[in-house]
PDB file of N, CA and C in Angstrom:
ATOM      1  N   ILE A   1       0.934  -1.154   0.001  1.00 42.00           N
ATOM      2  CA  ILE A   1      -0.015  -0.114   0.037  1.00 42.00           C
ATOM      3  C   ILE A   1       0.753   1.264  -0.050  1.00 42.00           C
ATOM      4  N   ASN A   2       1.703   1.315   0.765  1.00 53.00           N
ATOM      5  CA  ASN A   2       2.633   2.355   0.916  1.00 53.00           C
ATOM      6  C   ASN A   2       3.393   2.679  -0.678  1.00 53.00           C
ATOM      7  N   ASP A   3       3.848   1.618  -1.351  1.00 50.00           N
ATOM      8  CA  ASP A   3       4.424   1.873  -2.652  1.00 50.00           C
ATOM      9  C   ASP A   3       3.420   2.475  -3.379  1.00 50.00           C
ATOM     10  N   MET A   4       2.311   1.776  -3.417  1.00 43.00           N
ATOM     11  CA  MET A   4       1.283   2.513  -4.100  1.00 43.00           C
ATOM     12  C   MET A   4       0.941   4.050  -3.772  1.00 43.00           C
ATOM     13  N   LEU A   5       0.923   4.474  -2.684  1.00 47.00           N
ATOM     14  CA  LEU A   5       0.763   5.866  -2.314  1.00 47.00           C
ATOM     15  C   LEU A   5       1.826   6.620  -2.816  1.00 47.00           C
ATOM     16  N   ASP A   6       3.138   6.175  -2.717  1.00 56.00           N
ATOM     17  CA  ASP A   6       4.449   6.745  -3.059  1.00 56.00           C
ATOM     18  C   ASP A   6       4.135   7.028  -4.608  1.00 56.00           C
ATOM     19  N   SER A   7       3.714   5.904  -5.467  1.00 56.00           N
ATOM     20  CA  SER A   7       3.450   6.020  -6.916  1.00 56.00           C
ATOM     21  C   SER A   7       2.569   7.128  -7.259  1.00 56.00           C
ATOM     22  N   SER A   8       1.560   7.371  -6.367  1.00 59.00           N
ATOM     23  CA  SER A   8       0.545   8.387  -6.490  1.00 59.00           C
ATOM     24  C   SER A   8       1.262   9.872  -6.180  1.00 59.00           C
ATOM     25  N   LYS A   9       1.879   9.649  -5.336  1.00 53.00           N
ATOM     26  CA  LYS A   9       2.776  10.944  -4.770  1.00 53.00           C
ATOM     27  C   LYS A   9       3.710  11.519  -5.943  1.00 53.00           C
ATOM     28  N   ILE A  10       4.176  10.429  -6.485  1.00 55.00           N
ATOM     29  CA  ILE A  10       5.361  10.831  -7.779  1.00 55.00           C
ATOM     30  C   ILE A  10       4.551  11.425  -8.816  1.00 55.00           C
ATOM     31  N   GLN A  11       3.514  10.474  -9.166  1.00 53.00           N
ATOM     32  CA  GLN A  11       2.477  11.177 -10.345  1.00 53.00           C
ATOM     33  C   GLN A  11       1.996  12.390 -10.276  1.00 53.00           C
ATOM     34  N   ALA A  12       1.620  12.771  -9.033  1.00 57.00           N
ATOM     35  CA  ALA A  12       1.107  14.063  -8.628  1.00 57.00           C
ATOM     36  C   ALA A  12       2.171  14.976  -8.504  1.00 57.00           C
ATOM     37  N   GLY A  13       3.480  14.715  -8.326  1.00 61.00           N
ATOM     38  CA  GLY A  13       4.609  15.668  -8.178  1.00 61.00           C
ATOM     39  C   GLY A  13       4.589  16.073  -6.876  1.00 61.00           C
ATOM     40  N   LYS A  14       3.912  15.396  -5.647  1.00 65.00           N
ATOM     41  CA  LYS A  14       3.943  15.709  -4.141  1.00 65.00           C
ATOM     42  C   LYS A  14       4.880  14.839  -3.363  1.00 65.00           C
ATOM     43  N   LEU A  15       5.719  14.177  -3.653  1.00 72.00           N
ATOM     44  CA  LEU A  15       6.450  13.213  -3.109  1.00 72.00           C
ATOM     45  C   LEU A  15       7.726  14.185  -2.686  1.00 72.00           C
ATOM     46  N   ASN A  16       7.817  14.175  -1.364  1.00 80.00           N
ATOM     47  CA  ASN A  16       8.904  15.257  -0.856  1.00 80.00           C
ATOM     48  C   ASN A  16      10.080  14.263  -0.443  1.00 80.00           C
ATOM     49  N   LEU A  17      11.352  14.413  -0.932  1.00 83.00           N
ATOM     50  CA  LEU A  17      12.529  14.016  -1.022  1.00 83.00           C
ATOM     51  C   LEU A  17      13.449  14.717   0.115  1.00 83.00           C
ATOM     52  N   GLU A  18      14.158  13.759   0.901  1.00 89.00           N
ATOM     53  CA  GLU A  18      14.959  14.488   1.992  1.00 89.00           C
ATOM     54  C   GLU A  18      16.384  14.281   1.169  1.00 89.00           C
ATOM     55  N   LEU A  19      16.744  15.260   0.438  1.00 93.00           N
ATOM     56  CA  LEU A  19      17.926  15.210  -0.125  1.00 93.00           C
ATOM     57  C   LEU A  19      19.222  15.681   0.535  1.00 93.00           C
ATOM     58  N   LYS A  20      20.091  14.706   0.301  1.00 96.00           N
ATOM     59  CA  LYS A  20      21.528  15.158   1.154  1.00 96.00           C
ATOM     60  C   LYS A  20      22.566  14.220   0.958  1.00 96.00           C
ATOM     61  N   PRO A  21      23.906  14.681   1.408  1.00 97.00           N
ATOM     62  CA  PRO A  21      25.001  13.984   0.663  1.00 97.00           C
ATOM     63  C   PRO A  21      24.871  12.408   0.941  1.00 97.00           C
ATOM     64  N   VAL A  22      25.237  11.564   0.015  1.00 95.00           N
ATOM     65  CA  VAL A  22      25.056  10.173   0.292  1.00 95.00           C
ATOM     66  C   VAL A  22      26.413   9.632  -0.592  1.00 95.00           C
ATOM     67  N   TYR A  23      27.014   8.604   0.307  1.00 94.00           N
ATOM     68  CA  TYR A  23      28.152   7.816  -0.327  1.00 94.00           C
ATOM     69  C   TYR A  23      27.297   6.686  -0.946  1.00 94.00           C
ATOM     70  N   LEU A  24      27.204   6.408  -2.056  1.00 93.00           N
ATOM     71  CA  LEU A  24      26.368   5.498  -2.868  1.00 93.00           C
ATOM     72  C   LEU A  24      27.203   4.038  -2.309  1.00 93.00           C
ATOM     73  N   ASN A  25      28.391   3.745  -2.498  1.00 94.00           N
ATOM     74  CA  ASN A  25      29.194   2.493  -2.216  1.00 94.00           C
ATOM     75  C   ASN A  25      28.906   2.141  -0.757  1.00 94.00           C
ATOM     76  N   LYS A  26      28.869   3.158  -0.025  1.00 94.00           N
ATOM     77  CA  LYS A  26      28.539   2.719   1.449  1.00 94.00           C
ATOM     78  C   LYS A  26      27.165   2.129   1.655  1.00 94.00           C
ATOM     79  N   LEU A  27      26.105   2.961   0.985  1.00 95.00           N
ATOM     80  CA  LEU A  27      25.074   2.384   1.135  1.00 95.00           C
ATOM     81  C   LEU A  27      24.733   1.105   0.318  1.00 95.00           C
ATOM     82  N   VAL A  28      25.349   1.063  -0.821  1.00 94.00           N
ATOM     83  CA  VAL A  28      24.874  -0.448  -1.530  1.00 94.00           C
ATOM     84  C   VAL A  28      25.649  -1.451  -0.498  1.00 94.00           C
ATOM     85  N   TYR A  29      26.862  -1.307  -0.087  1.00 93.00           N
ATOM     86  CA  TYR A  29      27.456  -2.321   0.731  1.00 93.00           C
ATOM     87  C   TYR A  29      26.370  -2.888   1.768  1.00 93.00           C
ATOM     88  N   GLU A  30      25.805  -1.757   2.503  1.00 94.00           N
ATOM     89  CA  GLU A  30      24.815  -1.910   3.692  1.00 94.00           C
ATOM     90  C   GLU A  30      23.745  -2.771   3.074  1.00 94.00           C
ATOM     91  N   ILE A  31      23.331  -2.449   1.943  1.00 94.00           N
ATOM     92  CA  ILE A  31      21.956  -3.241   1.662  1.00 94.00           C
ATOM     93  C   ILE A  31      22.516  -4.624   1.118  1.00 94.00           C
ATOM     94  N   ALA A  32      23.800  -4.802   0.557  1.00 92.00           N
ATOM     95  CA  ALA A  32      23.990  -5.968   0.253  1.00 92.00           C
ATOM     96  C   ALA A  32      24.279  -6.835   1.220  1.00 92.00           C
ATOM     97  N   SER A  33      25.015  -6.363   2.261  1.00 93.00           N
ATOM     98  CA  SER A  33      25.235  -7.337   3.469  1.00 93.00           C
ATOM     99  C   SER A  33      23.842  -7.725   4.270  1.00 93.00           C
ATOM    100  N   GLN A  34      22.670  -7.240   4.079  1.00 92.00           N
ATOM    101  CA  GLN A  34      21.430  -7.667   4.458  1.00 92.00           C
ATOM    102  C   GLN A  34      20.901  -8.918   3.492  1.00 92.00           C
ATOM    103  N   ILE A  35      21.218  -8.934   2.222  1.00 93.00           N
ATOM    104  CA  ILE A  35      20.653  -9.807   1.377  1.00 93.00           C
ATOM    105  C   ILE A  35      21.479 -10.690   0.983  1.00 93.00           C
ATOM    106  N   LYS A  36      22.767 -10.746   1.419  1.00 92.00           N
ATOM    107  CA  LYS A  36      23.920 -11.823   0.970  1.00 92.00           C
ATOM    108  C   LYS A  36      23.600 -13.206   1.622  1.00 92.00           C
ATOM    109  N   PRO A  37      22.851 -13.394   2.610  1.00 93.00           N
ATOM    110  CA  PRO A  37      22.628 -14.855   3.147  1.00 93.00           C
ATOM    111  C   PRO A  37      21.693 -15.386   2.446  1.00 93.00           C
ATOM    112  N   GLU A  38      20.498 -14.593   1.827  1.00 92.00           N
ATOM    113  CA  GLU A  38      19.448 -14.986   1.018  1.00 92.00           C
ATOM    114  C   GLU A  38      20.051 -15.506  -0.308  1.00 92.00           C
ATOM    115  N   CYS A  39      21.066 -14.491  -0.946  1.00 92.00           N
ATOM    116  CA  CYS A  39      21.621 -14.727  -2.346  1.00 92.00           C
ATOM    117  C   CYS A  39      22.214 -16.062  -2.288  1.00 92.00           C
ATOM    118  N   LEU A  40      23.106 -16.461  -1.231  1.00 92.00           N
ATOM    119  CA  LEU A  40      23.676 -17.498  -1.041  1.00 92.00           C
ATOM    120  C   LEU A  40      22.840 -18.982  -1.105  1.00 92.00           C
ATOM    121  N   ALA A  41      21.741 -18.835  -0.252  1.00 92.00           N
ATOM    122  CA  ALA A  41      20.887 -19.924   0.046  1.00 92.00           C
ATOM    123  C   ALA A  41      19.997 -20.088  -1.505  1.00 92.00           C
ATOM    124  N   LYS A  42      19.749 -19.090  -1.931  1.00 90.00           N
ATOM    125  CA  LYS A  42      18.867 -19.318  -3.301  1.00 90.00           C
ATOM    126  C   LYS A  42      19.692 -19.404  -4.479  1.00 90.00           C
ATOM    127  N   THR A  43      20.836 -18.893  -4.558  1.00 91.00           N
ATOM    128  CA  THR A  43      21.518 -19.204  -5.775  1.00 91.00           C
ATOM    129  C   THR A  43      22.731 -20.015  -5.869  1.00 91.00           C
ATOM    130  N   GLY A  44      23.224 -20.294  -4.389  1.00 91.00           N
ATOM    131  CA  GLY A  44      24.473 -20.863  -4.137  1.00 91.00           C
ATOM    132  C   GLY A  44      25.915 -20.233  -4.674  1.00 91.00           C
ATOM    133  N   GLU A  45      25.446 -18.945  -4.782  1.00 92.00           N
ATOM    134  CA  GLU A  45      26.822 -18.199  -5.209  1.00 92.00           C
ATOM    135  C   GLU A  45      26.478 -16.784  -4.098  1.00 92.00           C
ATOM    136  N   PRO A  46      27.670 -16.215  -3.867  1.00 91.00           N
ATOM    137  CA  PRO A  46      27.683 -15.049  -3.230  1.00 91.00           C
ATOM    138  C   PRO A  46      27.115 -14.091  -3.967  1.00 91.00           C
ATOM    139  N   LEU A  47      26.533 -12.802  -3.555  1.00 93.00           N
ATOM    140  CA  LEU A  47      26.335 -11.645  -4.202  1.00 93.00           C
ATOM    141  C   LEU A  47      27.526 -10.847  -4.692  1.00 93.00           C
ATOM    142  N   ASN A  48      27.689 -10.593  -5.858  1.00 93.00           N
ATOM    143  CA  ASN A  48      28.979 -10.195  -6.588  1.00 93.00           C
ATOM    144  C   ASN A  48      28.769  -8.676  -6.505  1.00 93.00           C
ATOM    145  N   LEU A  49      29.506  -7.930  -5.982  1.00 94.00           N
ATOM    146  CA  LEU A  49      29.646  -6.460  -5.962  1.00 94.00           C
ATOM    147  C   LEU A  49      30.706  -6.093  -6.917  1.00 94.00           C
ATOM    148  N   ARG A  50      30.502  -5.042  -7.693  1.00 94.00           N
ATOM    149  CA  ARG A  50      31.452  -4.412  -8.372  1.00 94.00           C
ATOM    150  C   ARG A  50      31.217  -2.719  -8.672  1.00 94.00           C
ATOM    151  N   MET A  51      31.945  -2.358  -7.832  1.00 91.00           N
ATOM    152  CA  MET A  51      31.889  -0.790  -7.344  1.00 91.00           C
ATOM    153  C   MET A  51      33.098  -0.017  -7.761  1.00 91.00           C
ATOM    154  N   ALA A  52      32.724   1.077  -8.431  1.00 82.00           N
ATOM    155  CA  ALA A  52      33.948   2.181  -8.686  1.00 82.00           C
ATOM    156  C   ALA A  52      34.559   2.652  -7.587  1.00 82.00           C
ATOM    157  N   ASN A  53      35.404   3.474  -7.624  1.00 83.00           N
ATOM    158  CA  ASN A  53      35.941   4.341  -6.401  1.00 83.00           C
ATOM    159  C   ASN A  53      34.730   5.137  -5.975  1.00 83.00           C
ATOM    160  N   GLU A  54      34.834   5.631  -4.882  1.00 88.00           N
ATOM    161  CA  GLU A  54      33.630   6.350  -4.063  1.00 88.00           C
ATOM    162  C   GLU A  54      32.970   7.094  -4.831  1.00 88.00           C
ATOM    163  N   ILE A  55      31.658   6.972  -4.671  1.00 91.00           N
ATOM    164  CA  ILE A  55      30.592   7.685  -5.721  1.00 91.00           C
ATOM    165  C   ILE A  55      29.854   8.480  -4.648  1.00 91.00           C
ATOM    166  N   GLU A  56      29.731   9.815  -4.701  1.00 92.00           N
ATOM    167  CA  GLU A  56      28.846  10.744  -3.709  1.00 92.00           C
ATOM    168  C   GLU A  56      27.872  11.433  -4.669  1.00 92.00           C
ATOM    169  N   GLY A  57      26.657  11.590  -3.960  1.00 92.00           N
ATOM    170  CA  GLY A  57      25.713  12.512  -4.889  1.00 92.00           C
ATOM    171  C   GLY A  57      24.712  13.038  -3.709  1.00 92.00           C
ATOM    172  N   ILE A  58      23.959  13.847  -4.133  1.00 94.00           N
ATOM    173  CA  ILE A  58      22.953  14.175  -3.336  1.00 94.00           C
ATOM    174  C   ILE A  58      21.630  13.576  -3.724  1.00 94.00           C
ATOM    175  N   TRP A  59      21.161  12.581  -2.767  1.00 93.00           N
ATOM    176  CA  TRP A  59      20.137  11.945  -3.093  1.00 93.00           C
ATOM    177  C   TRP A  59      19.073  11.797  -1.757  1.00 93.00           C
ATOM    178  N   ASP A  60      18.124  11.021  -1.844  1.00 92.00           N
ATOM    179  CA  ASP A  60      17.245  10.672  -0.777  1.00 92.00           C
ATOM    180  C   ASP A  60      17.744   9.099  -0.757  1.00 92.00           C
ATOM    181  N   ALA A  61      18.480   9.011   0.555  1.00 94.00           N
ATOM    182  CA  ALA A  61      18.872   7.708   0.965  1.00 94.00           C
ATOM    183  C   ALA A  61      17.800   6.558   1.210  1.00 94.00           C
ATOM    184  N   PHE A  62      16.924   7.199   1.579  1.00 91.00           N
ATOM    185  CA  PHE A  62      15.711   5.998   2.034  1.00 91.00           C
ATOM    186  C   PHE A  62      15.085   5.603   0.712  1.00 91.00           C
ATOM    187  N   ARG A  63      14.602   6.547  -0.172  1.00 89.00           N
ATOM    188  CA  ARG A  63      14.115   6.103  -1.598  1.00 89.00           C
ATOM    189  C   ARG A  63      15.334   5.508  -2.240  1.00 89.00           C
ATOM    190  N   LEU A  64      16.462   5.836  -2.397  1.00 92.00           N
ATOM    191  CA  LEU A  64      17.304   5.072  -3.051  1.00 92.00           C
ATOM    192  C   LEU A  64      17.736   3.603  -2.524  1.00 92.00           C
ATOM    193  N   GLU A  65      17.575   3.457  -1.255  1.00 93.00           N
ATOM    194  CA  GLU A  65      17.797   2.180  -0.520  1.00 93.00           C
ATOM    195  C   GLU A  65      16.450   1.064  -0.919  1.00 93.00           C
ATOM    196  N   GLN A  66      15.296   1.814  -1.080  1.00 90.00           N
ATOM    197  CA  GLN A  66      14.067   1.051  -1.487  1.00 90.00           C
ATOM    198  C   GLN A  66      14.529   0.650  -2.971  1.00 90.00           C
ATOM    199  N   ALA A  67      14.867   1.542  -3.644  1.00 90.00           N
ATOM    200  CA  ALA A  67      14.957   0.962  -5.092  1.00 90.00           C
ATOM    201  C   ALA A  67      16.004  -0.148  -5.317  1.00 90.00           C
ATOM    202  N   ILE A  68      17.049  -0.050  -4.687  1.00 93.00           N
ATOM    203  CA  ILE A  68      18.319  -1.072  -4.825  1.00 93.00           C
ATOM    204  C   ILE A  68      17.684  -2.239  -4.227  1.00 93.00           C
ATOM    205  N   LEU A  69      17.073  -2.134  -3.156  1.00 93.00           N
ATOM    206  CA  LEU A  69      16.497  -3.217  -2.501  1.00 93.00           C
ATOM    207  C   LEU A  69      15.351  -4.178  -3.134  1.00 93.00           C
ATOM    208  N   ASN A  70      14.782  -3.410  -3.750  1.00 91.00           N
ATOM    209  CA  ASN A  70      13.731  -3.906  -4.748  1.00 91.00           C
ATOM    210  C   ASN A  70      14.435  -4.556  -6.068  1.00 91.00           C
ATOM    211  N   LEU A  71      15.417  -3.862  -6.424  1.00 92.00           N
ATOM    212  CA  LEU A  71      16.156  -4.501  -7.789  1.00 92.00           C
ATOM    213  C   LEU A  71      16.866  -5.917  -7.144  1.00 92.00           C
ATOM    214  N   LEU A  72      17.349  -5.931  -6.229  1.00 93.00           N
ATOM    215  CA  LEU A  72      18.039  -7.188  -5.892  1.00 93.00           C
ATOM    216  C   LEU A  72      16.951  -8.188  -5.311  1.00 93.00           C
ATOM    217  N   THR A  73      15.754  -7.935  -4.487  1.00 92.00           N
ATOM    218  CA  THR A  73      14.747  -8.729  -4.211  1.00 92.00           C
ATOM    219  C   THR A  73      14.196  -9.482  -5.668  1.00 92.00           C
ATOM    220  N   ASN A  74      14.173  -8.484  -6.643  1.00 93.00           N
ATOM    221  CA  ASN A  74      13.311  -8.986  -7.713  1.00 93.00           C
ATOM    222  C   ASN A  74      14.225  -9.725  -8.624  1.00 93.00           C
ATOM    223  N   ALA A  75      15.676  -9.667  -8.509  1.00 93.00           N
ATOM    224  CA  ALA A  75      16.517 -10.540  -9.293  1.00 93.00           C
ATOM    225  C   ALA A  75      16.454 -11.917  -8.743  1.00 93.00           C
ATOM    226  N   LEU A  76      16.428 -11.749  -7.110  1.00 92.00           N
ATOM    227  CA  LEU A  76      16.505 -13.239  -6.477  1.00 92.00           C
ATOM    228  C   LEU A  76      14.984 -14.063  -6.867  1.00 92.00           C
ATOM    229  N   ARG A  77      13.966 -13.213  -6.738  1.00 92.00           N
ATOM    230  CA  ARG A  77      12.999 -13.948  -7.120  1.00 92.00           C
ATOM    231  C   ARG A  77      12.417 -14.339  -8.569  1.00 92.00           C
ATOM    232  N   TYR A  78      13.206 -13.578  -9.482  1.00 92.00           N
ATOM    233  CA  TYR A  78      12.673 -13.878 -10.754  1.00 92.00           C
ATOM    234  C   TYR A  78      14.133 -14.337 -11.725  1.00 92.00           C
ATOM    235  N   GLY A  79      15.198 -14.385 -11.030  1.00 89.00           N
ATOM    236  CA  GLY A  79      16.453 -14.612 -11.689  1.00 89.00           C
ATOM    237  C   GLY A  79      16.748 -16.378 -12.074  1.00 89.00           C
ATOM    238  N   ASN A  80      15.540 -17.135 -11.812  1.00 88.00           N
ATOM    239  CA  ASN A  80      15.822 -18.625 -12.006  1.00 88.00           C
ATOM    240  C   ASN A  80      17.010 -19.189 -11.342  1.00 88.00           C
ATOM    241  N   GLY A  81      17.366 -18.695 -10.187  1.00 87.00           N
ATOM    242  CA  GLY A  81      18.575 -19.327  -9.456  1.00 87.00           C
ATOM    243  C   GLY A  81      20.179 -18.929 -10.020  1.00 87.00           C
ATOM    244  N   LYS A  82      19.990 -18.161 -10.731  1.00 90.00           N
ATOM    245  CA  LYS A  82      21.410 -17.693 -11.346  1.00 90.00           C
ATOM    246  C   LYS A  82      22.037 -16.428 -10.297  1.00 90.00           C
ATOM    247  N   GLY A  83      23.073 -16.320 -10.210  1.00 91.00           N
ATOM    248  CA  GLY A  83      23.857 -15.511  -9.542  1.00 91.00           C
ATOM    249  C   GLY A  83      23.507 -14.237  -9.949  1.00 91.00           C
ATOM    250  N   ILE A  84      23.925 -13.576  -8.795  1.00 93.00           N
ATOM    251  CA  ILE A  84      23.573 -11.916  -9.127  1.00 93.00           C
ATOM    252  C   ILE A  84      25.010 -10.999  -9.000  1.00 93.00           C
ATOM    253  N   THR A  85      25.120 -10.194  -9.848  1.00 94.00           N
ATOM    254  CA  THR A  85      26.083  -9.272  -9.861  1.00 94.00           C
ATOM    255  C   THR A  85      25.641  -7.655 -10.093  1.00 94.00           C
ATOM    256  N   LEU A  86      25.823  -6.829  -8.882  1.00 93.00           N
ATOM    257  CA  LEU A  86      25.583  -5.469  -8.721  1.00 93.00           C
ATOM    258  C   LEU A  86      26.675  -4.555  -9.150  1.00 93.00           C
ATOM    259  N   GLU A  87      26.510  -3.925 -10.143  1.00 93.00           N
ATOM    260  CA  GLU A  87      27.778  -3.134 -10.625  1.00 93.00           C
ATOM    261  C   GLU A  87      27.381  -1.696 -10.244  1.00 93.00           C
ATOM    262  N   ILE A  88      28.197  -0.797  -9.690  1.00 91.00           N
ATOM    263  CA  ILE A  88      27.936   0.483  -9.520  1.00 91.00           C
ATOM    264  C   ILE A  88      29.216   1.369 -10.229  1.00 91.00           C
ATOM    265  N   PHE A  89      28.806   2.175 -11.050  1.00 88.00           N
ATOM    266  CA  PHE A  89      29.923   3.189 -11.612  1.00 88.00           C
ATOM    267  C   PHE A  89      29.278   4.378 -11.827  1.00 88.00           C
ATOM    268  N   ALA A  90      30.086   5.543 -11.972  1.00 85.00           N
ATOM    269  CA  ALA A  90      29.597   6.753 -12.152  1.00 85.00           C
ATOM    270  C   ALA A  90      29.938   7.212 -13.702  1.00 85.00           C
ATOM    271  N   ASN A  91      29.127   7.906 -14.224  1.00 80.00           N
ATOM    272  CA  ASN A  91      29.067   8.460 -15.674  1.00 80.00           C
ATOM    273  C   ASN A  91      29.027   9.843 -15.512  1.00 80.00           C
ATOM    274  N   HIS A  92      30.336  10.350 -15.950  1.00 71.00           N
ATOM    275  CA  HIS A  92      30.389  11.701 -15.908  1.00 71.00           C
ATOM    276  C   HIS A  92      30.309  12.575 -17.109  1.00 71.00           C
ATOM    277  N   ASP A  93      29.138  12.233 -17.832  1.00 65.00           N
ATOM    278  CA  ASP A  93      28.999  12.800 -19.272  1.00 65.00           C
ATOM    279  C   ASP A  93      28.332  14.010 -19.216  1.00 65.00           C
TER     280      ASP A  93
END
């Protein structure tokens, strides 16, 4: 229900984001450490992280965490037991 409410707020342009400096590598590492045991149990392989040098940006850490966790959960659920690699890099175009 909360996801549907958030979606409605986004579409209406009324979702308030708490933007602050976030170290993406640190955030991803924390999320990955939560899901690593489940990944190993379901795929037989550890979660593989490939991260560029430290990436810092101005983001809503909570929303970013939700998105990354959702992507990893979906990969586990719909990945047919295949290993998961999460790659993080910055594109400065």
